[in-house]
Amino acid sequence: MKRQTFSLLACLAIATVPVGVVKAQQTAELLNSALRSRENGDYVSAEQDFQQAVRIDPENASLWNYLCSTRLLASNYKTAIDACNEALKLSTKYVVALGNRADAWTYLGEYDKAMNDINRAIALNPSYLFGYQLRGWLNIYKNDGDRIQSAKDFQRVLRTSPDNSSVMTGLGIVQMDLKDAFGAIRWFDMAIAISPKYAYAYRSRGIAREMMGDMTGACSDWRQAKNYGNKQVVQWIQKQCR
């Protein structure tokens, strides 16, 4: 009887313990596959792998956040929010998930919701650089945005990340809003020196040059912006440039 009992317990151990191991292995394999797909720009395959991973391990907040960020990269903002919601249900103080959800809200034009999320993320982690960068942009996008706070947030990011061309462009836009076109152009020049194909910086520098009455320079910048994929400038070129 003792031998039979021992054998039964041994069999139960063999049958049950590896289930968790297999689950972890499957999840790890799917995670690695998804990340490889993301690096190659295949967001569809990456999303499929992450969806399968969260079905295997639905209590894993990190996997839900990966699914959220993948959907962000694929410009699927509403479903990205759904995935981030799941991550935040499991981990209410998940700073990166708050940042990702704020990013998705921003793309959807829901600036107040984005601001709420990003302020919460910064409160949880005062060193969260992406939070300051996004809040800087939100204060530009919002009609009642605080441009001074925007500049402070961008400057804080630059102290740690001095080659951030997006932040330099944001600082240039703040200068334009303050009617300092010359100061704005200096920031755009620095952004373009770091990222020579940054369409939004060319687009913005063109506006600053237009403010200064330099339509030749403005049109040159807008054409560069068009070459690098900015569609907003097409109409400006048609109406104002020869």
JSON list of C-alpha atoms in Angstrom, two decimals:
[
{"chain": "A", "resi": 1, "resn": "MET", "atom": "CA", "xyz": [0.00, 0.00, 0.00]},
{"chain": "A", "resi": 2, "resn": "LYS", "atom": "CA", "xyz": [2.81, 2.42, 0.91]},
{"chain": "A", "resi": 3, "resn": "ARG", "atom": "CA", "xyz": [4.57, 1.63, -2.36]},
{"chain": "A", "resi": 4, "resn": "GLN", "atom": "CA", "xyz": [1.33, 2.24, -4.29]},
{"chain": "A", "resi": 5, "resn": "THR", "atom": "CA", "xyz": [0.72, 5.52, -2.43]},
{"chain": "A", "resi": 6, "resn": "PHE", "atom": "CA", "xyz": [4.25, 6.73, -3.10]},
{"chain": "A", "resi": 7, "resn": "SER", "atom": "CA", "xyz": [3.92, 5.80, -6.77]},
{"chain": "A", "resi": 8, "resn": "LEU", "atom": "CA", "xyz": [0.61, 7.65, -7.01]},
{"chain": "A", "resi": 9, "resn": "LEU", "atom": "CA", "xyz": [2.08, 10.77, -5.40]},
{"chain": "A", "resi": 10, "resn": "ALA", "atom": "CA", "xyz": [5.09, 10.60, -7.71]},
{"chain": "A", "resi": 11, "resn": "CYS", "atom": "CA", "xyz": [2.82, 10.34, -10.73]},
{"chain": "A", "resi": 12, "resn": "LEU", "atom": "CA", "xyz": [0.75, 13.29, -9.52]},
{"chain": "A", "resi": 13, "resn": "ALA", "atom": "CA", "xyz": [3.92, 15.36, -9.08]},
{"chain": "A", "resi": 14, "resn": "ILE", "atom": "CA", "xyz": [5.11, 14.50, -12.58]},
{"chain": "A", "resi": 15, "resn": "ALA", "atom": "CA", "xyz": [1.67, 15.27, -13.99]},
{"chain": "A", "resi": 16, "resn": "THR", "atom": "CA", "xyz": [1.15, 18.62, -12.24]},
{"chain": "A", "resi": 17, "resn": "VAL", "atom": "CA", "xyz": [4.50, 20.36, -11.80]},
{"chain": "A", "resi": 18, "resn": "PRO", "atom": "CA", "xyz": [5.49, 20.43, -15.49]},
{"chain": "A", "resi": 19, "resn": "VAL", "atom": "CA", "xyz": [2.21, 22.17, -16.41]},
{"chain": "A", "resi": 20, "resn": "GLY", "atom": "CA", "xyz": [3.49, 25.44, -14.96]},
{"chain": "A", "resi": 21, "resn": "VAL", "atom": "CA", "xyz": [6.88, 24.89, -16.54]},
{"chain": "A", "resi": 22, "resn": "VAL", "atom": "CA", "xyz": [5.35, 24.23, -19.95]},
{"chain": "A", "resi": 23, "resn": "LYS", "atom": "CA", "xyz": [3.13, 27.30, -19.57]},
{"chain": "A", "resi": 24, "resn": "ALA", "atom": "CA", "xyz": [6.14, 29.47, -18.76]},
{"chain": "A", "resi": 25, "resn": "GLN", "atom": "CA", "xyz": [8.11, 28.04, -21.68]},
{"chain": "A", "resi": 26, "resn": "GLN", "atom": "CA", "xyz": [5.23, 28.63, -24.10]},
{"chain": "A", "resi": 27, "resn": "THR", "atom": "CA", "xyz": [4.82, 32.20, -22.90]},
{"chain": "A", "resi": 28, "resn": "ALA", "atom": "CA", "xyz": [8.56, 32.88, -23.18]},
{"chain": "A", "resi": 29, "resn": "GLU", "atom": "CA", "xyz": [8.68, 31.47, -26.70]},
{"chain": "A", "resi": 30, "resn": "LEU", "atom": "CA", "xyz": [5.70, 33.58, -27.77]},
{"chain": "A", "resi": 31, "resn": "LEU", "atom": "CA", "xyz": [7.24, 36.67, -26.18]},
{"chain": "A", "resi": 32, "resn": "ASN", "atom": "CA", "xyz": [10.53, 36.18, -28.00]},
{"chain": "A", "resi": 33, "resn": "SER", "atom": "CA", "xyz": [8.75, 35.52, -31.29]},
{"chain": "A", "resi": 34, "resn": "ALA", "atom": "CA", "xyz": [6.58, 38.61, -30.87]},
{"chain": "A", "resi": 35, "resn": "LEU", "atom": "CA", "xyz": [9.53, 40.85, -30.07]},
{"chain": "A", "resi": 36, "resn": "ARG", "atom": "CA", "xyz": [11.41, 39.58, -33.14]},
{"chain": "A", "resi": 37, "resn": "SER", "atom": "CA", "xyz": [8.36, 40.34, -35.28]},
{"chain": "A", "resi": 38, "resn": "ARG", "atom": "CA", "xyz": [8.13, 43.83, -33.80]},
{"chain": "A", "resi": 39, "resn": "GLU", "atom": "CA", "xyz": [11.77, 44.54, -34.57]},
{"chain": "A", "resi": 40, "resn": "ASN", "atom": "CA", "xyz": [11.09, 43.55, -38.19]},
{"chain": "A", "resi": 41, "resn": "GLY", "atom": "CA", "xyz": [8.01, 45.77, -38.37]},
{"chain": "A", "resi": 42, "resn": "ASP", "atom": "CA", "xyz": [5.59, 42.83, -38.52]},
{"chain": "A", "resi": 43, "resn": "TYR", "atom": "CA", "xyz": [3.07, 44.10, -36.00]},
{"chain": "A", "resi": 44, "resn": "VAL", "atom": "CA", "xyz": [0.33, 41.72, -37.13]},
{"chain": "A", "resi": 45, "resn": "SER", "atom": "CA", "xyz": [2.37, 38.63, -36.24]},
{"chain": "A", "resi": 46, "resn": "ALA", "atom": "CA", "xyz": [3.57, 40.27, -33.03]},
{"chain": "A", "resi": 47, "resn": "GLU", "atom": "CA", "xyz": [0.02, 41.02, -31.95]},
{"chain": "A", "resi": 48, "resn": "GLN", "atom": "CA", "xyz": [-1.08, 37.47, -32.69]},
{"chain": "A", "resi": 49, "resn": "ASP", "atom": "CA", "xyz": [1.74, 36.07, -30.55]},
{"chain": "A", "resi": 50, "resn": "PHE", "atom": "CA", "xyz": [0.97, 38.42, -27.67]},
{"chain": "A", "resi": 51, "resn": "GLN", "atom": "CA", "xyz": [-2.74, 37.58, -27.87]},
{"chain": "A", "resi": 52, "resn": "GLN", "atom": "CA", "xyz": [-1.89, 33.91, -27.61]},
{"chain": "A", "resi": 53, "resn": "ALA", "atom": "CA", "xyz": [0.45, 34.63, -24.71]},
{"chain": "A", "resi": 54, "resn": "VAL", "atom": "CA", "xyz": [-2.22, 36.46, -22.68]},
{"chain": "A", "resi": 55, "resn": "ARG", "atom": "CA", "xyz": [-4.64, 33.61, -23.30]},
{"chain": "A", "resi": 56, "resn": "ILE", "atom": "CA", "xyz": [-2.08, 31.26, -21.75]},
{"chain": "A", "resi": 57, "resn": "ASP", "atom": "CA", "xyz": [-1.21, 33.64, -18.89]},
{"chain": "A", "resi": 58, "resn": "PRO", "atom": "CA", "xyz": [-4.06, 36.18, -18.51]},
{"chain": "A", "resi": 59, "resn": "GLU", "atom": "CA", "xyz": [-2.83, 37.37, -15.10]},
{"chain": "A", "resi": 60, "resn": "ASN", "atom": "CA", "xyz": [0.46, 38.66, -16.52]},
{"chain": "A", "resi": 61, "resn": "ALA", "atom": "CA", "xyz": [0.27, 42.47, -16.59]},
{"chain": "A", "resi": 62, "resn": "SER", "atom": "CA", "xyz": [3.54, 42.75, -18.52]},
{"chain": "A", "resi": 63, "resn": "LEU", "atom": "CA", "xyz": [2.17, 40.68, -21.41]},
{"chain": "A", "resi": 64, "resn": "TRP", "atom": "CA", "xyz": [-0.93, 42.88, -21.59]},
{"chain": "A", "resi": 65, "resn": "ASN", "atom": "CA", "xyz": [1.29, 45.95, -21.70]},
{"chain": "A", "resi": 66, "resn": "TYR", "atom": "CA", "xyz": [3.36, 44.42, -24.52]},
{"chain": "A", "resi": 67, "resn": "LEU", "atom": "CA", "xyz": [0.11, 43.83, -26.41]},
{"chain": "A", "resi": 68, "resn": "CYS", "atom": "CA", "xyz": [-0.88, 47.44, -25.77]},
{"chain": "A", "resi": 69, "resn": "SER", "atom": "CA", "xyz": [2.44, 48.85, -27.02]},
{"chain": "A", "resi": 70, "resn": "THR", "atom": "CA", "xyz": [2.33, 46.60, -30.10]},
{"chain": "A", "resi": 71, "resn": "ARG", "atom": "CA", "xyz": [-1.12, 47.88, -31.01]},
{"chain": "A", "resi": 72, "resn": "LEU", "atom": "CA", "xyz": [0.19, 51.42, -30.53]},
{"chain": "A", "resi": 73, "resn": "LEU", "atom": "CA", "xyz": [2.95, 50.73, -33.04]},
{"chain": "A", "resi": 74, "resn": "ALA", "atom": "CA", "xyz": [0.33, 49.40, -35.45]},
{"chain": "A", "resi": 75, "resn": "SER", "atom": "CA", "xyz": [-1.79, 52.57, -34.95]},
{"chain": "A", "resi": 76, "resn": "ASN", "atom": "CA", "xyz": [-4.62, 50.53, -33.42]},
{"chain": "A", "resi": 77, "resn": "TYR", "atom": "CA", "xyz": [-5.22, 53.00, -30.63]},
{"chain": "A", "resi": 78, "resn": "LYS", "atom": "CA", "xyz": [-8.62, 51.92, -29.33]},
{"chain": "A", "resi": 79, "resn": "THR", "atom": "CA", "xyz": [-7.63, 48.28, -28.95]},
{"chain": "A", "resi": 80, "resn": "ALA", "atom": "CA", "xyz": [-4.31, 49.41, -27.46]},
{"chain": "A", "resi": 81, "resn": "ILE", "atom": "CA", "xyz": [-6.29, 51.12, -24.71]},
{"chain": "A", "resi": 82, "resn": "ASP", "atom": "CA", "xyz": [-8.24, 47.90, -24.11]},
{"chain": "A", "resi": 83, "resn": "ALA", "atom": "CA", "xyz": [-5.00, 45.99, -23.57]},
{"chain": "A", "resi": 84, "resn": "CYS", "atom": "CA", "xyz": [-3.53, 48.66, -21.30]},
{"chain": "A", "resi": 85, "resn": "ASN", "atom": "CA", "xyz": [-6.76, 48.63, -19.28]},
{"chain": "A", "resi": 86, "resn": "GLU", "atom": "CA", "xyz": [-6.21, 44.93, -18.63]},
{"chain": "A", "resi": 87, "resn": "ALA", "atom": "CA", "xyz": [-2.62, 45.56, -17.57]},
{"chain": "A", "resi": 88, "resn": "LEU", "atom": "CA", "xyz": [-3.73, 48.30, -15.17]},
{"chain": "A", "resi": 89, "resn": "LYS", "atom": "CA", "xyz": [-6.48, 46.14, -13.67]},
{"chain": "A", "resi": 90, "resn": "LEU", "atom": "CA", "xyz": [-3.78, 43.67, -12.70]},
{"chain": "A", "resi": 91, "resn": "SER", "atom": "CA", "xyz": [-1.22, 46.29, -11.64]},
{"chain": "A", "resi": 92, "resn": "THR", "atom": "CA", "xyz": [-2.79, 49.66, -10.83]},
{"chain": "A", "resi": 93, "resn": "LYS", "atom": "CA", "xyz": [0.58, 51.44, -10.46]},
{"chain": "A", "resi": 94, "resn": "TYR", "atom": "CA", "xyz": [2.10, 50.15, -13.70]},
{"chain": "A", "resi": 95, "resn": "VAL", "atom": "CA", "xyz": [3.82, 53.34, -14.88]},
{"chain": "A", "resi": 96, "resn": "VAL", "atom": "CA", "xyz": [4.71, 52.19, -18.40]},
{"chain": "A", "resi": 97, "resn": "ALA", "atom": "CA", "xyz": [1.15, 50.97, -19.02]},
{"chain": "A", "resi": 98, "resn": "LEU", "atom": "CA", "xyz": [-0.15, 54.37, -17.91]},
{"chain": "A", "resi": 99, "resn": "GLY", "atom": "CA", "xyz": [2.29, 56.00, -20.32]},
{"chain": "A", "resi": 100, "resn": "ASN", "atom": "CA", "xyz": [1.24, 53.76, -23.18]},
{"chain": "A", "resi": 101, "resn": "ARG", "atom": "CA", "xyz": [-2.44, 54.39, -22.52]},
{"chain": "A", "resi": 102, "resn": "ALA", "atom": "CA", "xyz": [-1.78, 58.13, -22.37]},
{"chain": "A", "resi": 103, "resn": "ASP", "atom": "CA", "xyz": [0.01, 57.88, -25.71]},
{"chain": "A", "resi": 104, "resn": "ALA", "atom": "CA", "xyz": [-3.00, 56.10, -27.22]},
{"chain": "A", "resi": 105, "resn": "TRP", "atom": "CA", "xyz": [-5.40, 58.71, -25.82]},
{"chain": "A", "resi": 106, "resn": "THR", "atom": "CA", "xyz": [-3.18, 61.41, -27.34]},
{"chain": "A", "resi": 107, "resn": "TYR", "atom": "CA", "xyz": [-3.40, 59.89, -30.83]},
{"chain": "A", "resi": 108, "resn": "LEU", "atom": "CA", "xyz": [-7.19, 59.74, -30.44]},
{"chain": "A", "resi": 109, "resn": "GLY", "atom": "CA", "xyz": [-7.31, 63.43, -29.53]},
{"chain": "A", "resi": 110, "resn": "GLU", "atom": "CA", "xyz": [-8.45, 62.68, -25.96]},
{"chain": "A", "resi": 111, "resn": "TYR", "atom": "CA", "xyz": [-5.96, 65.08, -24.44]},
{"chain": "A", "resi": 112, "resn": "ASP", "atom": "CA", "xyz": [-7.57, 65.43, -21.01]},
{"chain": "A", "resi": 113, "resn": "LYS", "atom": "CA", "xyz": [-7.62, 61.66, -20.51]},
{"chain": "A", "resi": 114, "resn": "ALA", "atom": "CA", "xyz": [-4.03, 61.47, -21.70]},
{"chain": "A", "resi": 115, "resn": "MET", "atom": "CA", "xyz": [-3.01, 64.23, -19.30]},
{"chain": "A", "resi": 116, "resn": "ASN", "atom": "CA", "xyz": [-4.67, 62.45, -16.37]},
{"chain": "A", "resi": 117, "resn": "ASP", "atom": "CA", "xyz": [-2.79, 59.24, -17.13]},
{"chain": "A", "resi": 118, "resn": "ILE", "atom": "CA", "xyz": [0.57, 60.88, -17.68]},
{"chain": "A", "resi": 119, "resn": "ASN", "atom": "CA", "xyz": [0.33, 63.04, -14.55]},
{"chain": "A", "resi": 120, "resn": "ARG", "atom": "CA", "xyz": [-0.43, 59.91, -12.57]},
{"chain": "A", "resi": 121, "resn": "ALA", "atom": "CA", "xyz": [2.55, 58.12, -14.14]},
{"chain": "A", "resi": 122, "resn": "ILE", "atom": "CA", "xyz": [4.90, 61.00, -13.27]},
{"chain": "A", "resi": 123, "resn": "ALA", "atom": "CA", "xyz": [3.55, 61.10, -9.71]},
{"chain": "A", "resi": 124, "resn": "LEU", "atom": "CA", "xyz": [4.33, 57.39, -9.36]},
{"chain": "A", "resi": 125, "resn": "ASN", "atom": "CA", "xyz": [7.78, 57.74, -10.95]},
{"chain": "A", "resi": 126, "resn": "PRO", "atom": "CA", "xyz": [9.22, 61.28, -11.01]},
{"chain": "A", "resi": 127, "resn": "SER", "atom": "CA", "xyz": [12.12, 60.01, -13.16]},
{"chain": "A", "resi": 128, "resn": "TYR", "atom": "CA", "xyz": [9.84, 58.79, -15.98]},
{"chain": "A", "resi": 129, "resn": "LEU", "atom": "CA", "xyz": [11.30, 60.72, -18.93]},
{"chain": "A", "resi": 130, "resn": "PHE", "atom": "CA", "xyz": [8.69, 59.66, -21.48]},
{"chain": "A", "resi": 131, "resn": "GLY", "atom": "CA", "xyz": [6.07, 61.09, -19.14]},
{"chain": "A", "resi": 132, "resn": "TYR", "atom": "CA", "xyz": [7.66, 64.54, -19.24]},
{"chain": "A", "resi": 133, "resn": "GLN", "atom": "CA", "xyz": [8.09, 64.36, -23.00]},
{"chain": "A", "resi": 134, "resn": "LEU", "atom": "CA", "xyz": [4.46, 63.42, -23.61]},
{"chain": "A", "resi": 135, "resn": "ARG", "atom": "CA", "xyz": [3.20, 66.01, -21.13]},
{"chain": "A", "resi": 136, "resn": "GLY", "atom": "CA", "xyz": [5.25, 68.61, -22.96]},
{"chain": "A", "resi": 137, "resn": "TRP", "atom": "CA", "xyz": [3.51, 67.73, -26.22]},
{"chain": "A", "resi": 138, "resn": "LEU", "atom": "CA", "xyz": [0.09, 67.57, -24.58]},
{"chain": "A", "resi": 139, "resn": "ASN", "atom": "CA", "xyz": [0.50, 71.13, -23.35]},
{"chain": "A", "resi": 140, "resn": "ILE", "atom": "CA", "xyz": [1.14, 72.10, -26.98]},
{"chain": "A", "resi": 141, "resn": "TYR", "atom": "CA", "xyz": [-1.83, 70.14, -28.36]},
{"chain": "A", "resi": 142, "resn": "LYS", "atom": "CA", "xyz": [-4.33, 71.38, -25.76]},
{"chain": "A", "resi": 143, "resn": "ASN", "atom": "CA", "xyz": [-5.94, 74.74, -26.53]},
{"chain": "A", "resi": 144, "resn": "ASP", "atom": "CA", "xyz": [-5.54, 75.70, -22.88]},
{"chain": "A", "resi": 145, "resn": "GLY", "atom": "CA", "xyz": [-2.15, 74.04, -22.56]},
{"chain": "A", "resi": 146, "resn": "ASP", "atom": "CA", "xyz": [0.55, 75.54, -20.37]},
{"chain": "A", "resi": 147, "resn": "ARG", "atom": "CA", "xyz": [3.39, 76.40, -22.74]},
{"chain": "A", "resi": 148, "resn": "ILE", "atom": "CA", "xyz": [5.73, 77.37, -19.92]},
{"chain": "A", "resi": 149, "resn": "GLN", "atom": "CA", "xyz": [5.22, 73.96, -18.29]},
{"chain": "A", "resi": 150, "resn": "SER", "atom": "CA", "xyz": [5.74, 72.38, -21.70]},
{"chain": "A", "resi": 151, "resn": "ALA", "atom": "CA", "xyz": [9.14, 74.08, -22.03]},
{"chain": "A", "resi": 152, "resn": "LYS", "atom": "CA", "xyz": [10.11, 73.00, -18.49]},
{"chain": "A", "resi": 153, "resn": "ASP", "atom": "CA", "xyz": [9.18, 69.39, -19.23]},
{"chain": "A", "resi": 154, "resn": "PHE", "atom": "CA", "xyz": [11.13, 69.36, -22.50]},
{"chain": "A", "resi": 155, "resn": "GLN", "atom": "CA", "xyz": [14.17, 70.91, -20.84]},
{"chain": "A", "resi": 156, "resn": "ARG", "atom": "CA", "xyz": [14.04, 68.25, -18.13]},
{"chain": "A", "resi": 157, "resn": "VAL", "atom": "CA", "xyz": [14.14, 65.53, -20.79]},
{"chain": "A", "resi": 158, "resn": "LEU", "atom": "CA", "xyz": [17.04, 67.21, -22.59]},
{"chain": "A", "resi": 159, "resn": "ARG", "atom": "CA", "xyz": [19.17, 67.23, -19.46]},
{"chain": "A", "resi": 160, "resn": "THR", "atom": "CA", "xyz": [19.14, 63.43, -19.53]},
{"chain": "A", "resi": 161, "resn": "SER", "atom": "CA", "xyz": [18.66, 62.87, -23.27]},
{"chain": "A", "resi": 162, "resn": "PRO", "atom": "CA", "xyz": [20.50, 65.74, -25.02]},
{"chain": "A", "resi": 163, "resn": "ASP", "atom": "CA", "xyz": [20.07, 64.28, -28.52]},
{"chain": "A", "resi": 164, "resn": "ASN", "atom": "CA", "xyz": [16.27, 64.04, -28.42]},
{"chain": "A", "resi": 165, "resn": "SER", "atom": "CA", "xyz": [15.18, 65.69, -31.68]},
{"chain": "A", "resi": 166, "resn": "SER", "atom": "CA", "xyz": [11.47, 65.36, -30.85]},
{"chain": "A", "resi": 167, "resn": "VAL", "atom": "CA", "xyz": [11.93, 67.41, -27.69]},
{"chain": "A", "resi": 168, "resn": "MET", "atom": "CA", "xyz": [13.98, 70.01, -29.58]},
{"chain": "A", "resi": 169, "resn": "THR", "atom": "CA", "xyz": [11.15, 70.33, -32.08]},
{"chain": "A", "resi": 170, "resn": "GLY", "atom": "CA", "xyz": [8.68, 70.73, -29.24]},
{"chain": "A", "resi": 171, "resn": "LEU", "atom": "CA", "xyz": [10.78, 73.52, -27.76]},
{"chain": "A", "resi": 172, "resn": "GLY", "atom": "CA", "xyz": [10.82, 75.19, -31.17]},
{"chain": "A", "resi": 173, "resn": "ILE", "atom": "CA", "xyz": [7.03, 75.08, -31.34]},
{"chain": "A", "resi": 174, "resn": "VAL", "atom": "CA", "xyz": [6.79, 76.60, -27.87]},
{"chain": "A", "resi": 175, "resn": "GLN", "atom": "CA", "xyz": [9.03, 79.44, -29.08]},
{"chain": "A", "resi": 176, "resn": "MET", "atom": "CA", "xyz": [6.77, 79.95, -32.09]},
{"chain": "A", "resi": 177, "resn": "ASP", "atom": "CA", "xyz": [3.73, 80.13, -29.81]},
{"chain": "A", "resi": 178, "resn": "LEU", "atom": "CA", "xyz": [5.61, 82.81, -27.85]},
{"chain": "A", "resi": 179, "resn": "LYS", "atom": "CA", "xyz": [6.13, 84.70, -31.17]},
{"chain": "A", "resi": 180, "resn": "ASP", "atom": "CA", "xyz": [9.89, 84.05, -31.19]},
{"chain": "A", "resi": 181, "resn": "ALA", "atom": "CA", "xyz": [10.39, 82.69, -34.71]},
{"chain": "A", "resi": 182, "resn": "PHE", "atom": "CA", "xyz": [14.16, 83.18, -34.64]},
{"chain": "A", "resi": 183, "resn": "GLY", "atom": "CA", "xyz": [14.50, 81.24, -31.38]},
{"chain": "A", "resi": 184, "resn": "ALA", "atom": "CA", "xyz": [12.22, 78.54, -32.79]},
{"chain": "A", "resi": 185, "resn": "ILE", "atom": "CA", "xyz": [14.39, 78.12, -35.89]},
{"chain": "A", "resi": 186, "resn": "ARG", "atom": "CA", "xyz": [17.46, 77.53, -33.74]},
{"chain": "A", "resi": 187, "resn": "TRP", "atom": "CA", "xyz": [15.71, 74.60, -32.05]},
{"chain": "A", "resi": 188, "resn": "PHE", "atom": "CA", "xyz": [14.50, 73.20, -35.37]},
{"chain": "A", "resi": 189, "resn": "ASP", "atom": "CA", "xyz": [18.03, 73.50, -36.80]},
{"chain": "A", "resi": 190, "resn": "MET", "atom": "CA", "xyz": [19.37, 71.41, -33.91]},
{"chain": "A", "resi": 191, "resn": "ALA", "atom": "CA", "xyz": [16.62, 68.82, -34.31]},
{"chain": "A", "resi": 192, "resn": "ILE", "atom": "CA", "xyz": [17.32, 68.45, -38.04]},
{"chain": "A", "resi": 193, "resn": "ALA", "atom": "CA", "xyz": [21.08, 68.23, -37.45]},
{"chain": "A", "resi": 194, "resn": "ILE", "atom": "CA", "xyz": [20.42, 65.19, -35.25]},
{"chain": "A", "resi": 195, "resn": "SER", "atom": "CA", "xyz": [17.58, 63.70, -37.35]},
{"chain": "A", "resi": 196, "resn": "PRO", "atom": "CA", "xyz": [18.08, 64.86, -40.97]},
{"chain": "A", "resi": 197, "resn": "LYS", "atom": "CA", "xyz": [14.91, 63.10, -42.17]},
{"chain": "A", "resi": 198, "resn": "TYR", "atom": "CA", "xyz": [12.60, 64.37, -39.43]},
{"chain": "A", "resi": 199, "resn": "ALA", "atom": "CA", "xyz": [9.65, 65.59, -41.48]},
{"chain": "A", "resi": 200, "resn": "TYR", "atom": "CA", "xyz": [7.85, 67.33, -38.62]},
{"chain": "A", "resi": 201, "resn": "ALA", "atom": "CA", "xyz": [10.90, 69.45, -37.84]},
{"chain": "A", "resi": 202, "resn": "TYR", "atom": "CA", "xyz": [11.10, 70.63, -41.47]},
{"chain": "A", "resi": 203, "resn": "ARG", "atom": "CA", "xyz": [7.36, 71.30, -41.47]},
{"chain": "A", "resi": 204, "resn": "SER", "atom": "CA", "xyz": [7.67, 73.37, -38.29]},
{"chain": "A", "resi": 205, "resn": "ARG", "atom": "CA", "xyz": [10.77, 75.26, -39.39]},
{"chain": "A", "resi": 206, "resn": "GLY", "atom": "CA", "xyz": [8.92, 76.16, -42.57]},
{"chain": "A", "resi": 207, "resn": "ILE", "atom": "CA", "xyz": [6.17, 77.76, -40.49]},
{"chain": "A", "resi": 208, "resn": "ALA", "atom": "CA", "xyz": [8.75, 79.73, -38.49]},
{"chain": "A", "resi": 209, "resn": "ARG", "atom": "CA", "xyz": [10.34, 80.95, -41.71]},
{"chain": "A", "resi": 210, "resn": "GLU", "atom": "CA", "xyz": [6.92, 81.94, -43.01]},
{"chain": "A", "resi": 211, "resn": "MET", "atom": "CA", "xyz": [6.43, 83.97, -39.81]},
{"chain": "A", "resi": 212, "resn": "MET", "atom": "CA", "xyz": [9.67, 85.81, -40.63]},
{"chain": "A", "resi": 213, "resn": "GLY", "atom": "CA", "xyz": [8.55, 86.48, -44.21]},
{"chain": "A", "resi": 214, "resn": "ASP", "atom": "CA", "xyz": [11.02, 84.02, -45.74]},
{"chain": "A", "resi": 215, "resn": "MET", "atom": "CA", "xyz": [8.72, 82.16, -48.14]},
{"chain": "A", "resi": 216, "resn": "THR", "atom": "CA", "xyz": [11.63, 80.77, -50.16]},
{"chain": "A", "resi": 217, "resn": "GLY", "atom": "CA", "xyz": [13.01, 79.09, -47.05]},
{"chain": "A", "resi": 218, "resn": "ALA", "atom": "CA", "xyz": [9.53, 78.04, -45.92]},
{"chain": "A", "resi": 219, "resn": "CYS", "atom": "CA", "xyz": [8.75, 76.35, -49.23]},
{"chain": "A", "resi": 220, "resn": "SER", "atom": "CA", "xyz": [12.12, 74.63, -49.27]},
{"chain": "A", "resi": 221, "resn": "ASP", "atom": "CA", "xyz": [11.45, 73.18, -45.81]},
{"chain": "A", "resi": 222, "resn": "TRP", "atom": "CA", "xyz": [7.91, 72.13, -46.68]},
{"chain": "A", "resi": 223, "resn": "ARG", "atom": "CA", "xyz": [9.15, 70.32, -49.78]},
{"chain": "A", "resi": 224, "resn": "GLN", "atom": "CA", "xyz": [11.66, 68.46, -47.63]},
{"chain": "A", "resi": 225, "resn": "ALA", "atom": "CA", "xyz": [8.89, 67.61, -45.17]},
{"chain": "A", "resi": 226, "resn": "LYS", "atom": "CA", "xyz": [6.80, 66.27, -48.05]},
{"chain": "A", "resi": 227, "resn": "ASN", "atom": "CA", "xyz": [9.73, 64.18, -49.29]},
{"chain": "A", "resi": 228, "resn": "TYR", "atom": "CA", "xyz": [9.99, 62.60, -45.83]},
{"chain": "A", "resi": 229, "resn": "GLY", "atom": "CA", "xyz": [6.30, 61.76, -45.60]},
{"chain": "A", "resi": 230, "resn": "ASN", "atom": "CA", "xyz": [4.48, 64.74, -44.10]},
{"chain": "A", "resi": 231, "resn": "LYS", "atom": "CA", "xyz": [1.12, 65.10, -45.87]},
{"chain": "A", "resi": 232, "resn": "GLN", "atom": "CA", "xyz": [-0.01, 68.29, -44.14]},
{"chain": "A", "resi": 233, "resn": "VAL", "atom": "CA", "xyz": [2.41, 70.43, -46.13]},
{"chain": "A", "resi": 234, "resn": "VAL", "atom": "CA", "xyz": [1.12, 69.34, -49.55]},
{"chain": "A", "resi": 235, "resn": "GLN", "atom": "CA", "xyz": [-1.72, 71.86, -49.52]},
{"chain": "A", "resi": 236, "resn": "TRP", "atom": "CA", "xyz": [0.56, 74.61, -48.25]},
{"chain": "A", "resi": 237, "resn": "ILE", "atom": "CA", "xyz": [2.98, 74.00, -51.11]},
{"chain": "A", "resi": 238, "resn": "GLN", "atom": "CA", "xyz": [0.17, 74.08, -53.65]},
{"chain": "A", "resi": 239, "resn": "LYS", "atom": "CA", "xyz": [-1.23, 77.35, -52.32]},
{"chain": "A", "resi": 240, "resn": "GLN", "atom": "CA", "xyz": [1.89, 79.29, -51.37]},
{"chain": "A", "resi": 241, "resn": "CYS", "atom": "CA", "xyz": [4.87, 77.92, -53.29]},
{"chain": "A", "resi": 242, "resn": "ARG", "atom": "CA", "xyz": [5.77, 78.13, -56.95]}
]
